[in-house]
mmCIF file of C-alpha atoms in Angstrom:
data_model
loop_
_atom_site.group_PDB
_atom_site.id
_atom_site.type_symbol
_atom_site.label_atom_id
_atom_site.label_comp_id
_atom_site.label_asym_id
_atom_site.label_seq_id
_atom_site.Cartn_x
_atom_site.Cartn_y
_atom_site.Cartn_z
ATOM 1 C CA MET A 1 21.743 -13.836 -11.386
ATOM 2 C CA MET A 2 24.344 -13.629 -8.633
ATOM 3 C CA ARG A 3 23.545 -13.993 -4.959
ATOM 4 C CA ALA A 4 22.916 -10.688 -3.190
ATOM 5 C CA THR A 5 21.266 -9.262 -0.065
ATOM 6 C CA ALA A 6 18.496 -6.689 0.227
ATOM 7 C CA LEU A 7 16.373 -4.683 2.628
ATOM 8 C CA ILE A 8 12.716 -3.739 2.019
ATOM 9 C CA ALA A 9 11.133 -0.709 3.701
ATOM 10 C CA ASP A 10 7.439 0.130 3.276
ATOM 11 C CA ASP A 11 4.833 1.199 5.813
ATOM 12 C CA GLU A 12 2.158 -1.037 4.237
ATOM 13 C CA ALA A 13 2.598 -4.711 5.111
ATOM 14 C CA PRO A 14 0.768 -5.965 1.976
ATOM 15 C CA MET A 15 3.133 -3.973 -0.234
ATOM 16 C CA ARG A 16 6.175 -5.365 1.619
ATOM 17 C CA GLU A 17 4.902 -8.917 1.179
ATOM 18 C CA GLN A 18 4.029 -8.359 -2.478
ATOM 19 C CA LEU A 19 7.493 -7.014 -3.271
ATOM 20 C CA ARG A 20 9.182 -9.802 -1.343
ATOM 21 C CA ALA A 21 7.131 -12.467 -3.142
ATOM 22 C CA ARG A 22 7.820 -11.003 -6.580
ATOM 23 C CA LEU A 23 11.516 -10.663 -5.851
ATOM 24 C CA ALA A 24 11.557 -14.367 -4.979
ATOM 25 C CA GLN A 25 10.085 -15.068 -8.407
ATOM 26 C CA VAL A 26 12.340 -12.876 -10.566
ATOM 27 C CA TRP A 27 15.552 -13.119 -8.486
ATOM 28 C CA PRO A 28 15.532 -16.324 -6.389
ATOM 29 C CA GLU A 29 19.177 -15.820 -5.419
ATOM 30 C CA LEU A 30 18.378 -12.507 -3.693
ATOM 31 C CA ASP A 31 18.262 -12.834 0.098
ATOM 32 C CA VAL A 32 15.948 -10.303 1.806
ATOM 33 C CA VAL A 33 17.805 -9.953 5.104
ATOM 34 C CA ALA A 34 15.627 -7.255 6.705
ATOM 35 C CA VAL A 35 12.155 -5.710 6.428
ATOM 36 C CA ALA A 36 11.271 -2.291 7.857
ATOM 37 C CA SER A 37 8.053 -0.287 8.218
ATOM 38 C CA ASN A 38 9.664 3.177 8.163
ATOM 39 C CA GLY A 39 12.886 4.983 7.347
ATOM 40 C CA ILE A 40 14.237 4.948 10.887
ATOM 41 C CA GLU A 41 13.950 1.161 11.080
ATOM 42 C CA ALA A 42 15.481 0.890 7.604
ATOM 43 C CA VAL A 43 18.599 2.815 8.616
ATOM 44 C CA GLU A 44 18.975 0.807 11.836
ATOM 45 C CA LEU A 45 18.498 -2.549 10.110
ATOM 46 C CA ALA A 46 20.847 -1.589 7.284
ATOM 47 C CA ALA A 47 23.585 -0.850 9.825
ATOM 48 C CA ARG A 48 23.014 -4.261 11.386
ATOM 49 C CA HIS A 49 22.645 -6.416 8.261
ATOM 50 C CA GLN A 50 24.685 -4.468 5.663
ATOM 51 C CA PRO A 51 22.437 -5.215 2.658
ATOM 52 C CA GLN A 52 23.762 -4.549 -0.828
ATOM 53 C CA ILE A 53 20.401 -3.187 -2.004
ATOM 54 C CA ALA A 54 17.681 -1.139 -0.290
ATOM 55 C CA PHE A 55 14.136 -1.010 -1.666
ATOM 56 C CA LEU A 56 12.623 2.101 -0.063
ATOM 57 C CA ASP A 57 9.071 3.402 -0.185
ATOM 58 C CA ILE A 58 9.277 7.173 -0.712
ATOM 59 C CA ARG A 59 6.503 8.051 1.718
ATOM 60 C CA MET A 60 6.680 6.494 5.181
ATOM 61 C CA PRO A 61 5.843 7.869 8.650
ATOM 62 C CA GLY A 62 8.613 9.293 10.811
ATOM 63 C CA MET A 63 11.343 9.138 8.196
ATOM 64 C CA GLY A 64 10.550 8.727 4.507
ATOM 65 C CA GLY A 65 12.533 6.909 1.870
ATOM 66 C CA ILE A 66 14.412 9.970 0.615
ATOM 67 C CA GLU A 67 15.674 10.832 4.101
ATOM 68 C CA ALA A 68 16.669 7.201 4.683
ATOM 69 C CA ALA A 69 18.437 7.067 1.313
ATOM 70 C CA ARG A 70 20.570 10.084 2.293
ATOM 71 C CA GLN A 71 22.015 7.938 5.073
ATOM 72 C CA LEU A 72 22.311 4.749 3.037
ATOM 73 C CA TYR A 73 23.331 5.581 -0.526
ATOM 74 C CA ASP A 74 27.061 5.347 0.140
ATOM 75 C CA ARG A 75 26.587 1.828 1.557
ATOM 76 C CA CYS A 76 24.055 0.176 -0.753
ATOM 77 C CA HIS A 77 22.276 0.540 -4.075
ATOM 78 C CA ILE A 78 18.946 2.355 -3.760
ATOM 79 C CA VAL A 79 15.649 1.496 -5.426
ATOM 80 C CA PHE A 80 12.595 3.629 -4.635
ATOM 81 C CA ALA A 81 9.011 2.401 -4.672
ATOM 82 C CA THR A 82 6.587 5.188 -5.485
ATOM 83 C CA ALA A 83 2.941 5.782 -6.287
ATOM 84 C CA TYR A 84 3.789 9.133 -7.889
ATOM 85 C CA ASP A 85 3.284 9.794 -11.567
ATOM 86 C CA GLN A 86 5.619 11.018 -14.275
ATOM 87 C CA TYR A 87 6.189 14.453 -12.737
ATOM 88 C CA ALA A 88 8.412 12.877 -10.087
ATOM 89 C CA LEU A 89 10.137 10.326 -12.262
ATOM 90 C CA ASP A 90 12.455 12.713 -14.123
ATOM 91 C CA ALA A 91 14.624 12.822 -11.008
ATOM 92 C CA PHE A 92 15.215 9.078 -11.339
ATOM 93 C CA GLU A 93 16.231 9.107 -14.972
ATOM 94 C CA GLN A 94 19.926 9.694 -14.305
ATOM 95 C CA GLY A 95 20.716 5.994 -14.059
ATOM 96 C CA ALA A 96 22.059 5.831 -10.505
ATOM 97 C CA ILE A 97 18.631 5.571 -8.848
ATOM 98 C CA ASP A 98 15.998 3.126 -9.990
ATOM 99 C CA TYR A 99 12.305 3.233 -9.161
ATOM 100 C CA LEU A 100 9.278 0.959 -9.097
ATOM 101 C CA LEU A 101 5.763 2.278 -9.608
ATOM 102 C CA LYS A 102 3.150 0.813 -7.292
ATOM 103 C CA PRO A 103 1.570 -1.634 -7.670
ATOM 104 C CA VAL A 104 4.809 -3.299 -8.736
ATOM 105 C CA THR A 105 4.570 -5.514 -11.808
ATOM 106 C CA ALA A 106 6.756 -8.582 -12.316
ATOM 107 C CA GLU A 107 7.946 -7.247 -15.686
ATOM 108 C CA ARG A 108 9.111 -3.903 -14.293
ATOM 109 C CA LEU A 109 10.736 -5.596 -11.304
ATOM 110 C CA ALA A 110 12.649 -7.940 -13.613
ATOM 111 C CA THR A 111 14.082 -4.917 -15.460
ATOM 112 C CA THR A 112 15.144 -3.332 -12.168
ATOM 113 C CA CYS A 113 16.793 -6.556 -11.009
ATOM 114 C CA GLU A 114 18.765 -6.805 -14.261
ATOM 115 C CA ARG A 115 20.059 -3.253 -13.732
ATOM 116 C CA LEU A 116 21.011 -4.048 -10.146
ATOM 117 C CA HIS A 117 22.825 -7.185 -11.270
ATOM 118 C CA ARG A 118 25.013 -5.047 -13.537
ATOM 119 C CA ARG A 119 25.697 -2.466 -10.809
ATOM 120 C CA LEU A 120 26.436 -4.765 -7.897
ATOM 121 C CA PRO A 121 30.123 -5.387 -8.777
ATOM 122 C CA GLN A 122 30.648 -1.609 -8.502
ATOM 123 C CA ALA A 123 30.468 0.637 -5.457
ATOM 124 C CA PRO A 124 27.197 2.586 -5.052
ATOM 125 C CA GLN A 125 27.295 5.894 -6.918
ATOM 126 C CA ASP A 126 27.122 9.291 -5.248
ATOM 127 C CA ILE A 127 23.460 10.248 -5.667
ATOM 128 C CA GLY A 128 23.345 13.039 -3.107
ATOM 129 C CA ALA A 129 22.537 15.702 -5.719
ATOM 130 C CA GLN A 130 19.730 13.599 -7.188
ATOM 131 C CA LEU A 131 18.226 12.964 -3.762
ATOM 132 C CA ALA A 132 18.219 16.705 -3.094
ATOM 133 C CA GLN A 133 16.527 17.292 -6.452
ATOM 134 C CA LEU A 134 13.935 14.618 -5.794
ATOM 135 C CA GLY A 135 13.194 15.881 -2.291
ATOM 136 C CA SER A 136 12.757 19.422 -3.567
ATOM 137 C CA LEU A 137 10.500 18.295 -6.391
ATOM 138 C CA LEU A 138 8.226 16.295 -4.123
ATOM 139 C CA GLN A 139 8.047 19.127 -1.607
ATOM 140 C CA GLN A 140 7.042 21.572 -4.332
ATOM 141 C CA GLN A 141 4.230 19.250 -5.340
ATOM 142 C CA GLY A 142 3.084 19.004 -1.733
ATOM 143 C CA THR A 143 3.158 15.220 -1.785
ATOM 144 C CA THR A 144 5.279 14.904 1.363
ATOM 145 C CA GLN A 145 2.444 16.460 3.361
ATOM 146 C CA LYS A 146 -0.261 14.086 2.190
ATOM 147 C CA ARG A 147 -1.277 11.229 4.374
ATOM 148 C CA SER A 148 -0.688 7.756 3.005
ATOM 149 C CA TYR A 149 -3.820 5.596 3.154
ATOM 150 C CA LEU A 150 -4.143 1.835 3.017
ATOM 151 C CA ARG A 151 -4.398 0.661 -0.598
ATOM 152 C CA TRP A 152 -3.977 -3.112 -0.272
ATOM 153 C CA ILE A 153 -5.452 -5.735 2.024
ATOM 154 C CA GLN A 154 -3.630 -8.982 2.749
ATOM 155 C CA ALA A 155 -5.922 -11.968 3.338
ATOM 156 C CA GLN A 156 -5.037 -15.561 4.146
ATOM 157 C CA VAL A 157 -6.614 -17.992 1.674
ATOM 158 C CA GLY A 158 -5.756 -21.572 2.549
ATOM 159 C CA GLY A 159 -1.980 -21.811 2.611
ATOM 160 C CA SER A 160 -1.356 -18.654 0.599
ATOM 161 C CA LEU A 161 -1.724 -14.898 0.925
ATOM 162 C CA ARG A 162 -4.005 -12.978 -1.404
ATOM 163 C CA MET A 163 -3.412 -9.297 -2.182
ATOM 164 C CA VAL A 164 -6.679 -7.370 -2.595
ATOM 165 C CA SER A 165 -6.752 -3.773 -3.815
ATOM 166 C CA THR A 166 -9.148 -1.513 -1.895
ATOM 167 C CA ARG A 167 -10.616 -0.634 -5.299
ATOM 168 C CA GLU A 168 -11.987 -4.189 -5.506
ATOM 169 C CA ILE A 169 -13.637 -4.136 -2.075
ATOM 170 C CA LEU A 170 -17.371 -3.464 -1.770
ATOM 171 C CA PHE A 171 -17.479 -3.326 2.022
ATOM 172 C CA PHE A 172 -15.891 -4.453 5.290
ATOM 173 C CA GLN A 173 -18.040 -5.935 8.053
ATOM 174 C CA SER A 174 -16.990 -7.021 11.532
ATOM 175 C CA ASP A 175 -17.624 -10.708 12.237
ATOM 176 C CA GLU A 176 -16.782 -11.640 15.849
ATOM 177 C CA LYS A 177 -12.974 -12.083 15.958
ATOM 178 C CA TYR A 178 -12.520 -11.352 12.258
ATOM 179 C CA THR A 179 -13.426 -8.711 9.713
ATOM 180 C CA ARG A 180 -15.197 -9.831 6.569
ATOM 181 C CA VAL A 181 -13.903 -8.426 3.283
ATOM 182 C CA GLN A 182 -16.497 -8.540 0.523
ATOM 183 C CA THR A 183 -15.598 -8.151 -3.144
ATOM 184 C CA ALA A 184 -17.778 -8.737 -6.187
ATOM 185 C CA THR A 185 -16.418 -12.280 -6.514
ATOM 186 C CA ALA A 186 -15.229 -13.380 -3.072
ATOM 187 C CA GLU A 187 -15.694 -13.179 0.678
ATOM 188 C CA LEU A 188 -12.475 -13.131 2.714
ATOM 189 C CA LEU A 189 -11.645 -12.856 6.400
ATOM 190 C CA ILE A 190 -8.863 -10.779 7.967
ATOM 191 C CA ARG A 191 -7.814 -10.197 11.576
ATOM 192 C CA LYS A 192 -7.542 -6.406 11.316
ATOM 193 C CA THR A 193 -10.359 -4.734 13.272
ATOM 194 C CA LEU A 194 -12.904 -2.373 11.763
ATOM 195 C CA LYS A 195 -11.558 0.431 13.962
ATOM 196 C CA GLU A 196 -8.051 -0.092 12.602
ATOM 197 C CA LEU A 197 -9.384 -0.112 9.055
ATOM 198 C CA ALA A 198 -11.392 3.074 9.624
ATOM 199 C CA ASP A 199 -8.203 4.806 10.800
ATOM 200 C CA GLU A 200 -6.104 3.550 7.865
ATOM 201 C CA LEU A 201 -8.516 3.855 4.921
ATOM 202 C CA ASP A 202 -9.154 7.032 2.944
ATOM 203 C CA PRO A 203 -12.357 8.581 4.421
ATOM 204 C CA ASP A 204 -13.257 9.877 0.969
ATOM 205 C CA GLU A 205 -13.137 6.309 -0.359
ATOM 206 C CA PHE A 206 -14.820 4.427 2.506
ATOM 207 C CA TRP A 207 -17.728 5.546 4.691
ATOM 208 C CA ARG A 208 -18.763 4.013 7.966
ATOM 209 C CA ILE A 209 -22.515 3.382 7.700
ATOM 210 C CA HIS A 210 -22.824 1.270 10.852
ATOM 211 C CA ARG A 211 -20.578 0.449 13.801
ATOM 212 C CA SER A 212 -19.936 -2.888 12.100
ATOM 213 C CA THR A 213 -19.785 -1.815 8.438
ATOM 214 C CA LEU A 214 -17.484 0.231 6.177
ATOM 215 C CA VAL A 215 -18.627 0.690 2.565
ATOM 216 C CA ARG A 216 -16.669 1.855 -0.477
ATOM 217 C CA VAL A 217 -18.483 4.992 -1.617
ATOM 218 C CA ASP A 218 -18.363 4.403 -5.359
ATOM 219 C CA ALA A 219 -19.793 0.900 -4.864
ATOM 220 C CA ILE A 220 -23.048 2.335 -3.464
ATOM 221 C CA ALA A 221 -25.932 1.839 -5.889
ATOM 222 C CA GLU A 222 -28.818 3.313 -3.874
ATOM 223 C CA VAL A 223 -30.216 3.964 -0.407
ATOM 224 C CA ALA A 224 -33.904 3.495 0.384
ATOM 225 C CA ARG A 225 -36.108 3.217 3.453
ATOM 226 C CA ASP A 226 -37.775 -0.056 4.353
ATOM 227 C CA ILE A 227 -41.249 -0.420 5.866
ATOM 228 C CA ARG A 228 -39.775 0.164 9.351
ATOM 229 C CA GLY A 229 -38.258 3.463 8.266
ATOM 230 C CA ARG A 230 -34.652 2.219 8.326
ATOM 231 C CA GLN A 231 -32.200 3.350 5.675
ATOM 232 C CA MET A 232 -31.078 0.306 3.714
ATOM 233 C CA LEU A 233 -28.118 0.506 1.354
ATOM 234 C CA ARG A 234 -27.557 -1.556 -1.763
ATOM 235 C CA VAL A 235 -24.088 -1.960 -3.267
ATOM 236 C CA ARG A 236 -23.314 -3.000 -6.819
ATOM 237 C CA ASN A 237 -22.583 -6.669 -7.521
ATOM 238 C CA TYR A 238 -23.960 -7.805 -4.146
ATOM 239 C CA PRO A 239 -27.483 -9.218 -3.660
ATOM 240 C CA HIS A 240 -28.202 -8.222 -0.047
ATOM 241 C CA GLU A 241 -28.913 -4.851 1.544
ATOM 242 C CA LEU A 242 -26.838 -3.269 4.306
ATOM 243 C CA GLU A 243 -28.375 -1.283 7.149
ATOM 244 C CA VAL A 244 -27.402 2.342 7.774
ATOM 245 C CA SER A 245 -27.518 3.098 11.495
ATOM 246 C CA ARG A 246 -29.144 6.248 12.872
ATOM 247 C CA ASN A 247 -25.747 7.560 13.970
ATOM 248 C CA HIS A 248 -24.615 7.537 10.349
ATOM 249 C CA SER A 249 -27.834 8.527 8.586
ATOM 250 C CA HIS A 250 -26.458 12.061 8.137
ATOM 251 C CA LEU A 251 -24.364 10.672 5.268
ATOM 252 C CA PHE A 252 -27.565 10.487 3.263
ATOM 253 C CA GLN A 253 -29.327 13.650 4.361
ATOM 254 C CA GLN A 254 -31.688 13.802 1.384
ATOM 255 C CA MET A 255 -33.221 10.398 2.113
#
Protein backbone atom coordinates (compact mmCIF):
# COMPACT_ATOMS: atom_id res chain seq x y z
CA MET A 1 0.00 0.00 0.00
CA MET A 2 1.00 3.62 -0.56
CA ARG A 3 2.27 5.89 2.17
CA ALA A 4 -0.44 7.98 3.82
CA THR A 5 -1.15 9.94 7.01
CA ALA A 6 -3.92 9.48 9.55
CA LEU A 7 -5.46 10.81 12.74
CA ILE A 8 -7.09 8.64 15.44
CA ALA A 9 -9.72 10.04 17.81
CA ASP A 10 -11.20 7.96 20.64
CA ASP A 11 -11.89 8.83 24.26
CA GLU A 12 -10.64 5.42 25.47
CA ALA A 13 -6.85 5.15 25.47
CA PRO A 14 -6.84 1.32 25.14
CA MET A 15 -8.99 1.56 22.02
CA ARG A 16 -6.68 4.21 20.52
CA GLU A 17 -3.64 2.02 21.17
CA GLN A 18 -5.35 -1.09 19.83
CA LEU A 19 -6.32 0.63 16.59
CA ARG A 20 -2.87 2.14 16.19
CA ALA A 21 -1.18 -1.23 16.75
CA ARG A 22 -3.45 -3.03 14.28
CA LEU A 23 -2.99 -0.33 11.67
CA ALA A 24 0.77 -0.83 11.99
CA GLN A 25 0.22 -4.51 11.22
CA VAL A 26 -2.12 -4.22 8.23
CA TRP A 27 -0.80 -0.93 6.76
CA PRO A 28 2.83 -0.37 7.85
CA GLU A 29 3.19 2.55 5.43
CA LEU A 30 0.43 4.51 7.19
CA ASP A 31 1.81 7.26 9.43
CA VAL A 32 -0.45 8.12 12.41
CA VAL A 33 0.46 11.80 12.77
CA ALA A 34 -1.97 12.71 15.58
CA VAL A 35 -4.05 11.09 18.33
CA ALA A 36 -7.01 12.81 20.00
CA SER A 37 -9.29 11.97 22.93
CA ASN A 38 -12.33 13.93 21.71
CA GLY A 39 -13.78 15.66 18.67
CA ILE A 40 -12.52 19.12 19.57
CA GLU A 41 -8.93 17.88 19.77
CA ALA A 42 -9.44 15.96 16.52
CA VAL A 43 -10.48 19.07 14.61
CA GLU A 44 -7.60 21.11 16.06
CA LEU A 45 -5.00 18.43 15.34
CA ALA A 46 -6.35 17.86 11.84
CA ALA A 47 -5.90 21.56 11.07
CA ARG A 48 -2.32 21.34 12.29
CA HIS A 49 -1.23 18.03 10.73
CA GLN A 50 -3.51 17.78 7.65
CA PRO A 51 -4.01 13.99 7.76
CA GLN A 52 -5.44 12.25 4.71
CA ILE A 53 -7.58 9.94 6.86
CA ALA A 54 -9.44 10.43 10.15
CA PHE A 55 -10.51 7.46 12.28
CA LEU A 56 -13.22 8.87 14.55
CA ASP A 57 -15.04 7.25 17.45
CA ILE A 58 -18.72 8.18 17.13
CA ARG A 59 -19.28 8.81 20.82
CA MET A 60 -16.79 11.07 22.59
CA PRO A 61 -17.22 13.73 25.31
CA GLY A 62 -17.52 17.38 24.32
CA MET A 63 -17.70 16.81 20.58
CA GLY A 64 -18.49 13.40 19.12
CA GLY A 65 -17.23 11.87 15.92
CA ILE A 66 -20.19 12.93 13.78
CA GLU A 67 -19.81 16.58 14.76
CA ALA A 68 -16.06 16.40 14.13
CA ALA A 69 -16.62 14.73 10.76
CA ARG A 70 -18.87 17.64 9.68
CA GLN A 71 -15.82 19.88 9.99
CA LEU A 72 -13.34 17.44 8.47
CA TYR A 73 -14.99 15.52 5.63
CA ASP A 74 -14.00 18.01 2.94
CA ARG A 75 -10.34 17.70 4.00
CA CYS A 76 -9.84 14.00 4.70
CA HIS A 77 -11.41 10.58 4.28
CA ILE A 78 -13.55 9.58 7.27
CA VAL A 79 -13.72 6.21 8.99
CA PHE A 80 -15.98 5.83 12.03
CA ALA A 81 -15.39 3.43 14.91
CA THR A 82 -18.63 2.38 16.54
CA ALA A 83 -19.98 -0.05 19.10
CA TYR A 84 -23.48 0.27 17.63
CA ASP A 85 -25.24 -2.63 15.97
CA GLN A 86 -26.81 -3.04 12.56
CA TYR A 87 -29.53 -0.43 13.10
CA ALA A 88 -26.94 2.33 12.72
CA LEU A 89 -24.89 0.77 9.97
CA ASP A 90 -27.32 1.38 7.10
CA ALA A 91 -26.19 5.01 7.10
CA PHE A 92 -22.66 3.87 6.28
CA GLU A 93 -23.57 1.64 3.38
CA GLN A 94 -23.36 4.37 0.74
CA GLY A 95 -19.67 3.80 0.09
CA ALA A 96 -18.29 7.22 1.01
CA ILE A 97 -18.10 6.53 4.75
CA ASP A 98 -16.52 3.41 6.17
CA TYR A 99 -16.95 2.06 9.68
CA LEU A 100 -15.25 -0.29 12.11
CA LEU A 101 -17.19 -2.19 14.76
CA LYS A 102 -15.54 -2.32 18.17
CA PRO A 103 -13.58 -4.27 19.16
CA VAL A 104 -11.81 -3.85 15.82
CA THR A 105 -10.64 -7.06 14.19
CA ALA A 106 -7.55 -7.25 11.98
CA GLU A 107 -9.59 -8.76 9.14
CA ARG A 108 -12.18 -5.96 9.11
CA LEU A 109 -9.47 -3.32 9.41
CA ALA A 110 -7.62 -4.80 6.43
CA THR A 111 -10.78 -4.46 4.32
CA THR A 112 -11.17 -0.83 5.38
CA CYS A 113 -7.54 -0.07 4.56
CA GLU A 114 -7.93 -1.57 1.08
CA ARG A 115 -10.94 0.69 0.46
CA LEU A 116 -9.01 3.72 1.69
CA HIS A 117 -6.09 2.84 -0.56
CA ARG A 118 -8.42 2.98 -3.57
CA ARG A 119 -9.97 6.30 -2.48
CA LEU A 120 -6.85 8.20 -1.52
CA PRO A 121 -5.94 9.35 -5.07
CA GLN A 122 -9.36 11.07 -5.20
CA ALA A 123 -10.63 14.05 -3.23
CA PRO A 124 -12.86 13.19 -0.24
CA GLN A 125 -16.51 12.88 -1.25
CA ASP A 126 -19.27 15.17 -0.03
CA ILE A 127 -20.86 13.14 2.78
CA GLY A 128 -22.78 15.96 4.44
CA ALA A 129 -26.17 14.36 3.72
CA GLN A 130 -25.04 11.01 5.11
CA LEU A 131 -23.69 12.62 8.27
CA ALA A 132 -27.04 14.34 8.80
CA GLN A 133 -28.82 11.01 8.30
CA LEU A 134 -26.50 9.23 10.70
CA GLY A 135 -26.80 11.93 13.35
CA SER A 136 -30.58 11.85 13.12
CA LEU A 137 -30.68 8.07 13.32
CA LEU A 138 -28.49 7.92 16.40
CA GLN A 139 -30.47 10.68 18.09
CA GLN A 140 -33.72 8.82 17.46
CA GLN A 141 -32.25 5.75 19.11
CA GLY A 142 -31.15 7.82 22.09
CA THR A 143 -27.58 6.59 21.86
CA THR A 144 -26.05 10.08 21.89
CA GLN A 145 -27.38 10.57 25.42
CA LYS A 146 -25.89 7.41 26.88
CA ARG A 147 -22.72 7.61 28.85
CA SER A 148 -19.74 5.76 27.45
CA TYR A 149 -18.14 3.45 30.02
CA LEU A 150 -14.67 1.95 30.07
CA ARG A 151 -14.64 -1.36 28.17
CA TRP A 152 -10.92 -2.09 27.87
CA ILE A 153 -8.01 -1.98 30.28
CA GLN A 154 -4.45 -1.48 29.07
CA ALA A 155 -1.81 -3.25 31.17
CA GLN A 156 1.96 -3.30 30.77
CA VAL A 157 3.30 -6.86 30.56
CA GLY A 158 7.07 -6.87 30.22
CA GLY A 159 7.90 -4.83 27.14
CA SER A 160 4.43 -5.01 25.61
CA LEU A 161 0.92 -3.75 26.24
CA ARG A 162 -1.92 -6.18 26.86
CA MET A 163 -5.53 -5.26 26.07
CA VAL A 164 -7.98 -6.75 28.60
CA SER A 165 -11.74 -6.56 28.10
CA THR A 166 -13.69 -5.67 31.25
CA ARG A 167 -15.73 -8.81 30.55
CA GLU A 168 -12.64 -10.87 31.42
CA ILE A 169 -11.96 -9.12 34.73
CA LEU A 170 -13.08 -10.72 38.00
CA PHE A 171 -12.14 -7.81 40.25
CA PHE A 172 -9.89 -4.79 40.76
CA GLN A 173 -8.03 -4.32 44.04
CA SER A 174 -5.84 -1.41 45.12
CA ASP A 175 -2.25 -2.41 45.90
CA GLU A 176 -0.20 0.53 47.23
CA LYS A 177 0.84 2.56 44.14
CA TYR A 178 -0.85 0.20 41.69
CA THR A 179 -4.22 -1.40 41.09
CA ARG A 180 -4.33 -5.16 40.71
CA VAL A 181 -6.40 -6.53 37.83
CA GLN A 182 -7.49 -10.12 38.39
CA THR A 183 -8.77 -12.32 35.58
CA ALA A 184 -9.43 -16.05 35.61
CA THR A 185 -5.96 -16.70 34.17
CA ALA A 186 -3.75 -13.76 35.11
CA GLU A 187 -2.94 -11.06 37.64
CA LEU A 188 -1.90 -7.70 36.16
CA LEU A 189 -0.97 -4.32 37.58
CA ILE A 190 -2.06 -0.91 36.27
CA ARG A 191 -1.41 2.63 37.49
CA LYS A 192 -5.03 3.81 37.26
CA THR A 193 -6.48 4.31 40.75
CA LEU A 194 -9.54 2.51 42.08
CA LYS A 195 -11.35 5.85 42.33
CA GLU A 196 -10.70 6.56 38.66
CA LEU A 197 -11.91 3.09 37.73
CA ALA A 198 -15.07 3.46 39.83
CA ASP A 199 -15.88 6.68 37.95
CA GLU A 200 -15.21 5.16 34.50
CA LEU A 201 -16.71 1.67 34.82
CA ASP A 202 -20.38 0.82 34.34
CA PRO A 203 -21.92 0.70 37.87
CA ASP A 204 -24.27 -2.03 36.70
CA GLU A 205 -21.26 -4.14 35.70
CA PHE A 206 -18.92 -3.47 38.64
CA TRP A 207 -19.80 -3.02 42.32
CA ARG A 208 -17.57 -1.56 44.97
CA ILE A 209 -17.63 -4.03 47.88
CA HIS A 210 -14.78 -2.46 49.85
CA ARG A 211 -12.81 0.78 49.65
CA SER A 212 -10.04 -1.26 48.02
CA THR A 213 -12.08 -3.65 45.86
CA LEU A 214 -14.31 -3.46 42.76
CA VAL A 215 -15.96 -6.73 41.66
CA ARG A 216 -17.63 -7.62 38.37
CA VAL A 217 -21.20 -8.47 39.33
CA ASP A 218 -21.70 -11.48 37.08
CA ALA A 219 -18.47 -13.02 38.40
CA ILE A 220 -19.93 -13.27 41.92
CA ALA A 221 -20.60 -16.88 42.89
CA GLU A 222 -21.86 -16.43 46.47
CA VAL A 223 -21.70 -14.32 49.61
CA ALA A 224 -21.60 -15.89 53.07
CA ARG A 225 -20.79 -14.82 56.62
CA ASP A 226 -17.70 -16.11 58.37
CA ILE A 227 -17.45 -16.97 62.07
CA ARG A 228 -16.78 -13.28 62.87
CA GLY A 229 -19.97 -12.22 61.13
CA ARG A 230 -18.22 -10.59 58.16
CA GLN A 231 -19.68 -10.92 54.68
CA MET A 232 -17.19 -12.80 52.52
CA LEU A 233 -17.60 -12.93 48.76
CA ARG A 234 -16.46 -15.69 46.44
CA VAL A 235 -15.97 -15.08 42.72
CA ARG A 236 -15.89 -17.72 40.02
CA ASN A 237 -12.51 -19.05 38.88
CA TYR A 238 -10.68 -17.57 41.89
CA PRO A 239 -9.75 -19.59 45.00
CA HIS A 240 -9.76 -16.88 47.69
CA GLU A 241 -12.60 -14.95 49.31
CA LEU A 242 -12.98 -11.17 49.24
CA GLU A 243 -14.28 -9.19 52.20
CA VAL A 244 -17.38 -7.00 51.89
CA SER A 245 -17.04 -3.95 54.14
CA ARG A 246 -19.88 -2.76 56.38
CA ASN A 247 -20.28 0.38 54.27
CA HIS A 248 -21.12 -1.80 51.27
CA SER A 249 -23.06 -4.61 52.95
CA HIS A 250 -26.32 -3.05 51.70
CA LEU A 251 -25.50 -4.56 48.30
CA PHE A 252 -26.40 -7.92 49.78
CA GLN A 253 -29.35 -7.02 51.97
CA GLN A 254 -30.71 -10.56 52.22
CA MET A 255 -27.52 -11.95 53.76
